[in-house]
Amino acid sequence: MVDQQNLNALKTPGAVFFIFGATGDLARRKLFPAIYSLYREGKLAEDFAVIGVARRPRSREEFHDDLYNSIQEFCRYKVLDTAHWNRFAEHFEYKSLDINNIDGYHELREQTEVLEKRYGIPGNRLFYLALAPELFGSVSVNLQKGGMLDSAGWHRLVIEKPFGYDLLSAQKLNEELSHVFKEEEIYRIDHYLGKEMVQNIEVIRFGNAFFEPLWNNKHIANVQITLSETVGVEERGGYYDHAGALRDMGQNHMLQMLTMIAMEPPSRLLPEDIRDEKVKVLRSLRPYASAAEVEENVVRAQYTQGESGNQKLPAYREEDKVDPNSNTETYFSAKVLVDNFRWAGVPFYIRTGKRLPVKTTEVVVEFKNMPTNVYLGQKHTLEPNLLVIRVNPMEGIYIKINAKKPGTESQIEPLAMEFCQSCQVGINSPEAYERLIHDAAEGDSTYFTRWDEVATAWSFIDRIAQAWKQNPGDIKHYPAGSWGPQEAHDLLAKDGFHWWPVNGQDEDNVIWIKNQG
Ligand SMILES: NC(=O)C1=CN([C@@H]2O[C@H](COP(=O)(O)OP(=O)(O)OC[C@H]3O[C@@H](n4cnc5c(N)ncnc54)[C@H](OP(=O)(O)O)[C@@H]3O)[C@@H](O)[C@H]2O)C=CC1
Ligand SMILES: O=C1O[C@H](COP(=O)(O)O)[C@@H](O)[C@H](O)[C@H]1O
């Protein structure tokens, strides 16, 4: 609970929030719960309204029922009591509208003005597009034509991923949006940037004297970023089969996490300074020069039938709305080089996949071995020091160091110094969408992607996609429930490295490192 004194500092300025796609999956699982949490924590006061927009008819009561169910199922807070719930739900209206029907926007405008009057909102309007990406351009044009941008306050467009399918389509979309919204009014969501531990990377790096001096190619051997999922494509087969892992996770979340690890310290902690540094990293990524280089450095694969626990898992090609002959990748891993002074020669290995054994997001920074190993030849093995940043589902960091095994003469064993943030009583980290909606309402664009970041990321990814397109059938396979194809292991083995076990467990789920104490 937030005390009254801090409330004004936390609260967002009064605004009307429009959720386009209010009957959809994202609204139900993420957006409504996020708005409720913000309200519960006093970050949204009473001067706000939400209008849910979608085509299907919904009475106000039905919409409130949807809202209630979504919060009870997906929010980290359960509904408090009836009086509190009624006060919250009162802020929500529904408008049935086909985004292509311009008359509907005039009605929406009238409805908005009534609410602005009721809540004393000075014309601030935040448009959240939880819609299929092909609708993004038309909505923004129609918002303007329909007079929705004529109010006195600020107007912001929050736009979901994917932002385009490749550089060309992203440029086209950006061009369409830029006729209506200025760059500083566009908030492109990458929900990984809203995650607590992704934001913490910055503090861990720039707030600790013992990391920053070592954060370079003199001391770091390699960096490994893993985003593994146990789920398959669920109900999103239609979208996913067109996108694949490279576009779904690589172009956005993975490259964004890489930039947070690799960027230079910004001169000030202002959104544009931070984003300038991130885009410099993206520009330093060494492009793969040919299809042969792609093949050497990037592994793609698709899951076949497999099992997890005692459960049989279907092959990707058997999933709903997936082409039975599909060659779409559900897994990829890559060796990425950042060609700048700090990182020259340090490989960044990234991997993501569906139907892997565990759900986790983790960054492992592997340090170089000691220049002189005084323990060599004495039957001692020194393991490299690791810094592991756990993003999800566990949040925390651990550092692996070598120490003398207590009670032995001189035996050395690795031990973990672990901080598990998510294990701390009383810490209930906000969901990524809470932070991002709050930031957008505050006008803080730090953790949203700027156009040049998106474009630069696409030009890197496009080379991989184009190389794959030349040889669609040349995809590897892995059984659902496994850690991906052998080639992904070979990718590191060629350089003398291996993937470090995630969650502190090896591939057979054997505890790899003992918790001390
Ligand atoms: N779901 C997720 O986990 C994630 C989703 N995203 C992105 O979020 C966006 C939404 O995804 P998701 O919620 O899954 O999609 P859904 O298909 O579940 O929902 C789409 C929404 O759009 C509405 N809609 C469709 N056509 C129109 C139209 N012509 N006029 C008005 N409303 C329309 C639908 O309502 P109706 O049929 O009633 O019109 C529905 O509310 C996509 O860009 C997706 O890529 C990003 C990350 C994760
Ligand atoms: O953006 C996406 O992310 C999810 C994974 O997000 P997480 O927060 O649960 O790690 C992924 O399942 C989905 O395919 C992708 O579109």
Coordinates of C-alpha atoms in Angstrom, one line a residue, residues 41-380:
E41 CA -1.7 1.2 -5.7
G42 CA -3.0 4.7 -5.9
K43 CA -1.1 5.4 -9.2
L44 CA -4.4 6.1 -10.9
A45 CA -6.6 8.4 -8.9
E46 CA -10.3 9.1 -9.7
D47 CA -9.8 11.4 -12.6
F48 CA -9.5 8.8 -15.3
A49 CA -11.9 6.9 -17.6
V50 CA -11.4 3.8 -19.8
I51 CA -13.3 3.2 -23.0
G52 CA -13.0 -0.3 -24.4
V53 CA -13.4 -0.5 -28.1
A54 CA -14.1 -3.5 -30.3
R55 CA -16.7 -4.6 -32.8
R56 CA -18.8 -7.1 -30.9
P57 CA -21.7 -5.8 -29.0
R58 CA -21.4 -5.6 -25.2
S59 CA -23.6 -3.8 -22.8
R60 CA -21.9 -1.8 -20.1
E61 CA -22.8 -4.5 -17.5
E62 CA -21.4 -7.3 -19.8
F63 CA -18.2 -5.3 -20.2
H64 CA -17.9 -4.9 -16.5
D65 CA -18.4 -8.7 -16.1
D66 CA -15.6 -9.3 -18.5
L67 CA -13.4 -6.9 -16.6
Y68 CA -14.2 -8.5 -13.3
N69 CA -13.4 -12.0 -14.6
S70 CA -10.2 -10.8 -16.2
I71 CA -9.0 -9.3 -12.9
Q72 CA -10.0 -12.3 -10.8
E73 CA -8.2 -14.6 -13.1
F74 CA -5.1 -12.7 -14.1
C75 CA -4.4 -9.8 -11.7
R76 CA -1.8 -10.0 -8.9
Y77 CA -4.4 -8.3 -6.7
K78 CA -7.9 -9.9 -6.2
V79 CA -10.9 -7.7 -6.0
L80 CA -11.0 -6.0 -2.6
D81 CA -14.7 -5.6 -1.8
T82 CA -17.9 -4.6 -3.6
A83 CA -17.8 -0.9 -2.8
H84 CA -14.2 -0.6 -4.0
W85 CA -15.0 -2.7 -7.1
N86 CA -18.0 -0.5 -8.0
R87 CA -15.9 2.6 -7.6
F88 CA -13.3 1.2 -10.0
A89 CA -15.7 -0.3 -12.6
E90 CA -17.6 3.0 -12.7
H91 CA -14.7 4.4 -14.7
F92 CA -15.1 1.8 -17.6
E93 CA -17.3 2.3 -20.6
Y94 CA -17.6 0.2 -23.8
K95 CA -18.1 1.3 -27.4
S96 CA -18.9 -1.1 -30.1
L97 CA -17.1 0.2 -33.2
D98 CA -15.5 -1.2 -36.4
I99 CA -12.3 0.8 -36.7
N100 CA -13.0 1.4 -40.3
N101 CA -16.3 3.1 -39.7
I102 CA -15.6 6.8 -39.5
D103 CA -19.1 7.7 -38.1
G104 CA -18.4 5.6 -35.1
Y105 CA -15.5 7.9 -34.2
H106 CA -17.8 10.9 -34.0
E107 CA -20.0 9.0 -31.5
L108 CA -16.8 8.0 -29.6
R109 CA -15.8 11.6 -29.5
E110 CA -19.1 12.6 -28.0
Q111 CA -18.9 9.8 -25.4
T112 CA -15.4 10.9 -24.5
E113 CA -16.3 14.5 -24.0
V114 CA -19.0 13.5 -21.6
L115 CA -16.5 11.5 -19.6
E116 CA -13.9 14.3 -19.6
K117 CA -16.5 16.6 -18.2
R118 CA -17.6 14.2 -15.6
Y119 CA -14.0 13.5 -14.3
G120 CA -12.5 16.9 -15.0
I121 CA -10.0 15.5 -17.5
P122 CA -8.3 18.3 -19.5
G123 CA -8.5 16.4 -22.9
N124 CA -5.6 14.0 -22.3
R125 CA -6.1 10.9 -24.4
L126 CA -4.1 7.7 -24.6
F127 CA -4.9 5.3 -27.4
Y128 CA -3.8 1.8 -26.8
L129 CA -3.9 -0.4 -29.9
A130 CA -4.3 -4.0 -28.8
L131 CA -5.3 -4.9 -32.3
A132 CA -3.9 -6.9 -35.2
P133 CA -0.9 -5.0 -36.6
E134 CA -2.5 -4.5 -40.0
L135 CA -5.1 -2.3 -38.3
F136 CA -2.6 0.1 -36.7
G137 CA -2.3 2.5 -39.7
S138 CA -6.1 2.9 -40.3
V139 CA -7.0 3.5 -36.7
S140 CA -4.5 6.3 -36.4
V141 CA -5.8 8.0 -39.6
N142 CA -9.4 7.5 -38.5
L143 CA -8.7 8.9 -35.0
Q144 CA -7.6 12.1 -36.7
K145 CA -10.5 12.2 -39.3
G146 CA -13.0 11.4 -36.5
G147 CA -11.9 14.4 -34.5
M148 CA -10.4 12.4 -31.6
L149 CA -7.2 14.4 -31.7
D150 CA -8.9 17.8 -31.5
S151 CA -9.0 18.0 -27.7
A152 CA -6.8 20.5 -25.7
G153 CA -4.6 18.0 -23.8
W154 CA -2.0 15.5 -24.9
H155 CA -2.5 12.6 -27.3
R156 CA -0.4 9.4 -27.1
L157 CA -0.5 6.3 -29.2
V158 CA 0.6 3.1 -27.5
I159 CA 1.2 0.4 -30.1
E160 CA 1.6 -3.3 -29.7
K161 CA 4.2 -5.5 -31.3
P162 CA 5.0 -6.6 -33.9
F163 CA 6.0 -3.3 -35.4
G164 CA 6.1 -4.5 -39.0
Y165 CA 7.2 -7.8 -40.5
D166 CA 10.5 -6.6 -41.9
L167 CA 12.2 -3.3 -42.4
L168 CA 10.2 -2.3 -45.4
S169 CA 6.8 -3.0 -43.8
A170 CA 7.9 -1.3 -40.6
Q171 CA 9.0 1.8 -42.6
K172 CA 5.6 1.8 -44.3
L173 CA 3.8 1.6 -41.0
N174 CA 5.9 4.3 -39.4
E175 CA 5.3 6.5 -42.4
E176 CA 1.5 6.1 -41.9
L177 CA 1.6 6.8 -38.2
S178 CA 3.9 9.8 -38.7
H179 CA 1.2 11.6 -40.7
V180 CA -0.9 11.6 -37.6
F181 CA 1.4 11.3 -34.5
K182 CA 4.8 12.8 -33.8
E183 CA 7.6 10.4 -32.8
E184 CA 7.4 11.6 -29.2
E185 CA 3.7 10.8 -29.1
I186 CA 4.2 7.2 -30.2
Y187 CA 4.9 4.6 -27.5
R188 CA 6.0 1.3 -29.1
I189 CA 5.6 -1.5 -26.6
D190 CA 8.3 -4.1 -25.9
H191 CA 6.9 -5.6 -22.7
Y192 CA 10.3 -7.0 -21.8
L193 CA 11.5 -3.5 -21.2
G194 CA 8.8 -3.2 -18.5
K195 CA 10.1 -6.2 -16.6
E196 CA 11.6 -5.4 -13.2
M197 CA 14.9 -7.2 -13.7
V198 CA 15.4 -5.9 -17.3
Q199 CA 15.2 -2.4 -15.9
N200 CA 17.4 -3.5 -13.0
I201 CA 20.2 -4.4 -15.5
E202 CA 20.9 -0.7 -15.8
V203 CA 21.3 -0.3 -12.0
I204 CA 23.3 -3.4 -11.5
R205 CA 25.7 -2.2 -14.2
F206 CA 25.9 1.5 -13.5
G207 CA 25.3 1.5 -9.7
N208 CA 28.0 -1.0 -8.6
A209 CA 31.7 -0.2 -8.5
F210 CA 32.7 -3.8 -8.9
F211 CA 30.9 -4.5 -12.1
E212 CA 31.5 -1.6 -14.4
P213 CA 35.4 -1.8 -14.4
L214 CA 35.1 -5.5 -15.5
W215 CA 32.3 -4.9 -18.1
N216 CA 34.3 -5.2 -21.3
N217 CA 36.3 -7.6 -23.5
K218 CA 39.3 -7.7 -21.2
H219 CA 37.3 -9.5 -18.6
I220 CA 34.2 -11.0 -20.1
A221 CA 34.5 -14.2 -22.1
N222 CA 30.9 -14.3 -23.4
V223 CA 27.3 -13.4 -22.7
Q224 CA 24.4 -15.8 -22.9
I225 CA 20.8 -14.6 -23.1
T226 CA 18.1 -17.3 -22.9
L227 CA 14.3 -16.8 -23.2
S228 CA 12.9 -20.2 -23.0
E229 CA 9.2 -21.1 -22.9
T230 CA 7.4 -24.3 -22.1
V231 CA 4.2 -23.4 -24.0
G232 CA 3.6 -24.0 -27.7
V233 CA 1.8 -21.5 -29.8
E234 CA -1.5 -21.9 -28.0
E235 CA -4.3 -20.0 -29.8
R236 CA -1.9 -17.9 -31.8
G237 CA -0.9 -20.4 -34.4
G238 CA -2.2 -18.2 -37.3
Y239 CA 0.0 -15.3 -36.3
Y240 CA 3.0 -17.3 -35.2
D241 CA 3.2 -19.4 -38.3
H242 CA 3.7 -16.3 -40.3
A243 CA 6.1 -14.7 -37.8
G244 CA 8.3 -17.4 -36.3
A245 CA 10.7 -17.1 -33.3
L246 CA 13.1 -14.7 -35.0
R247 CA 10.4 -12.1 -35.6
D248 CA 8.3 -12.9 -32.5
M249 CA 11.1 -12.7 -29.9
G250 CA 14.4 -12.0 -31.7
Q251 CA 13.8 -8.7 -33.4
N252 CA 12.4 -7.1 -30.2
H253 CA 12.8 -8.7 -26.8
M254 CA 16.2 -10.4 -27.4
L255 CA 17.9 -7.5 -29.1
Q256 CA 16.5 -5.1 -26.5
M257 CA 17.9 -7.2 -23.7
L258 CA 21.2 -7.3 -25.5
T259 CA 21.3 -3.5 -25.8
M260 CA 20.7 -3.2 -22.1
I261 CA 23.7 -5.4 -21.3
A262 CA 26.0 -3.9 -23.9
M263 CA 25.2 -0.1 -23.9
E264 CA 27.5 2.6 -22.7
P265 CA 26.5 4.5 -19.6
P266 CA 24.3 7.4 -20.7
S267 CA 25.4 10.8 -19.7
R268 CA 22.1 11.5 -18.1
L269 CA 19.2 9.2 -17.2
L270 CA 16.9 10.8 -19.6
P271 CA 14.8 8.8 -22.1
E272 CA 16.6 10.1 -25.2
D273 CA 20.0 9.7 -23.7
I274 CA 19.3 6.1 -22.8
R275 CA 17.7 5.4 -26.2
D276 CA 20.7 7.0 -28.0
E277 CA 23.0 4.6 -26.3
K278 CA 20.8 1.6 -27.1
V279 CA 20.7 2.5 -30.7
K280 CA 24.5 2.8 -30.9
V281 CA 24.7 -0.9 -29.8
L282 CA 22.2 -1.9 -32.5
R283 CA 24.3 -0.1 -35.1
S284 CA 27.4 -1.9 -33.8
L285 CA 26.0 -5.4 -34.4
R286 CA 28.1 -7.1 -37.0
P287 CA 25.8 -8.0 -39.9
Y288 CA 26.0 -11.4 -41.3
A289 CA 27.6 -10.9 -44.7
S290 CA 26.2 -13.9 -46.6
A291 CA 23.8 -16.8 -46.3
A292 CA 26.9 -19.0 -45.4
E293 CA 27.6 -16.7 -42.5
V294 CA 24.0 -17.0 -41.3
E295 CA 24.2 -20.7 -41.5
E296 CA 27.5 -20.7 -39.5
N297 CA 26.2 -18.4 -36.8
V298 CA 22.4 -18.9 -36.5
V299 CA 20.5 -22.1 -35.8
R300 CA 16.8 -22.5 -36.5
A301 CA 14.6 -25.3 -35.5
Q302 CA 11.1 -26.5 -35.1
Y303 CA 9.7 -28.8 -32.5
T304 CA 8.4 -32.3 -33.3
Q305 CA 6.3 -34.5 -31.0
G306 CA 7.8 -34.9 -27.6
E307 CA 6.9 -35.1 -23.9
S308 CA 7.2 -33.2 -20.7
G309 CA 6.7 -35.0 -17.4
N310 CA 4.3 -37.7 -18.4
Q311 CA 2.4 -35.5 -20.9
K312 CA 2.7 -36.1 -24.6
L313 CA 3.2 -33.0 -26.6
P314 CA 2.1 -32.5 -30.2
A315 CA 4.5 -31.4 -33.0
Y316 CA 4.4 -27.8 -34.1
R317 CA 2.9 -28.9 -37.5
E318 CA 0.0 -30.4 -35.6
E319 CA -0.9 -27.2 -33.7
D320 CA -4.1 -25.3 -34.4
K321 CA -4.0 -22.9 -37.4
V322 CA -0.5 -24.0 -38.3
D323 CA 0.3 -25.2 -41.9
P324 CA 0.9 -29.0 -41.6
N325 CA 3.9 -28.5 -43.9
S326 CA 5.2 -25.4 -42.1
N327 CA 8.9 -24.7 -42.0
T328 CA 8.5 -21.8 -39.5
E329 CA 11.1 -21.9 -36.8
T330 CA 9.9 -22.2 -33.2
Y331 CA 13.5 -22.0 -31.9
F332 CA 16.6 -20.0 -32.8
S333 CA 20.0 -19.4 -31.3
A334 CA 22.7 -17.1 -32.7
K335 CA 26.1 -15.9 -32.1
V336 CA 26.1 -12.1 -32.3
L337 CA 29.1 -9.8 -32.3
V338 CA 29.1 -6.2 -31.1
D339 CA 31.8 -4.4 -33.0
N340 CA 32.8 -1.6 -30.7
F341 CA 35.7 -0.9 -28.4
R342 CA 34.1 -2.4 -25.3
W343 CA 32.9 -5.6 -26.9
A344 CA 35.2 -6.5 -29.8
G345 CA 35.7 -10.3 -29.8
V346 CA 33.1 -11.1 -27.1
P347 CA 30.4 -13.4 -28.5
F348 CA 26.8 -12.8 -27.3
Y349 CA 24.9 -16.0 -27.6
I350 CA 21.1 -15.6 -27.7
R351 CA 18.5 -18.4 -27.8
T352 CA 14.7 -18.6 -27.6
G353 CA 12.2 -21.3 -28.2
K354 CA 8.8 -22.7 -27.6
R355 CA 8.3 -26.1 -25.9
L356 CA 11.6 -26.1 -24.1
P357 CA 11.9 -27.8 -20.7
V358 CA 11.5 -24.7 -18.5
K359 CA 10.1 -21.2 -18.7
T360 CA 12.8 -18.8 -17.9
T361 CA 14.5 -15.6 -19.0
E362 CA 18.1 -15.4 -17.9
V363 CA 21.3 -13.5 -18.7
V364 CA 24.6 -15.2 -17.9
V365 CA 27.8 -13.1 -18.1
E366 CA 30.8 -15.5 -18.1
F367 CA 34.1 -13.9 -17.0
K368 CA 37.4 -14.8 -18.4
N369 CA 39.7 -17.2 -16.6
M370 CA 42.4 -15.8 -14.3
P371 CA 45.5 -14.9 -16.2
T372 CA 47.6 -17.2 -14.2
N373 CA 45.9 -20.2 -12.6
V374 CA 48.1 -21.0 -9.6
Y375 CA 45.9 -24.0 -8.9
L376 CA 46.6 -25.6 -12.3
G377 CA 48.2 -29.0 -12.1
Q378 CA 47.1 -29.6 -8.5
K379 CA 44.0 -31.5 -9.4
H380 CA 41.9 -28.4 -9.0

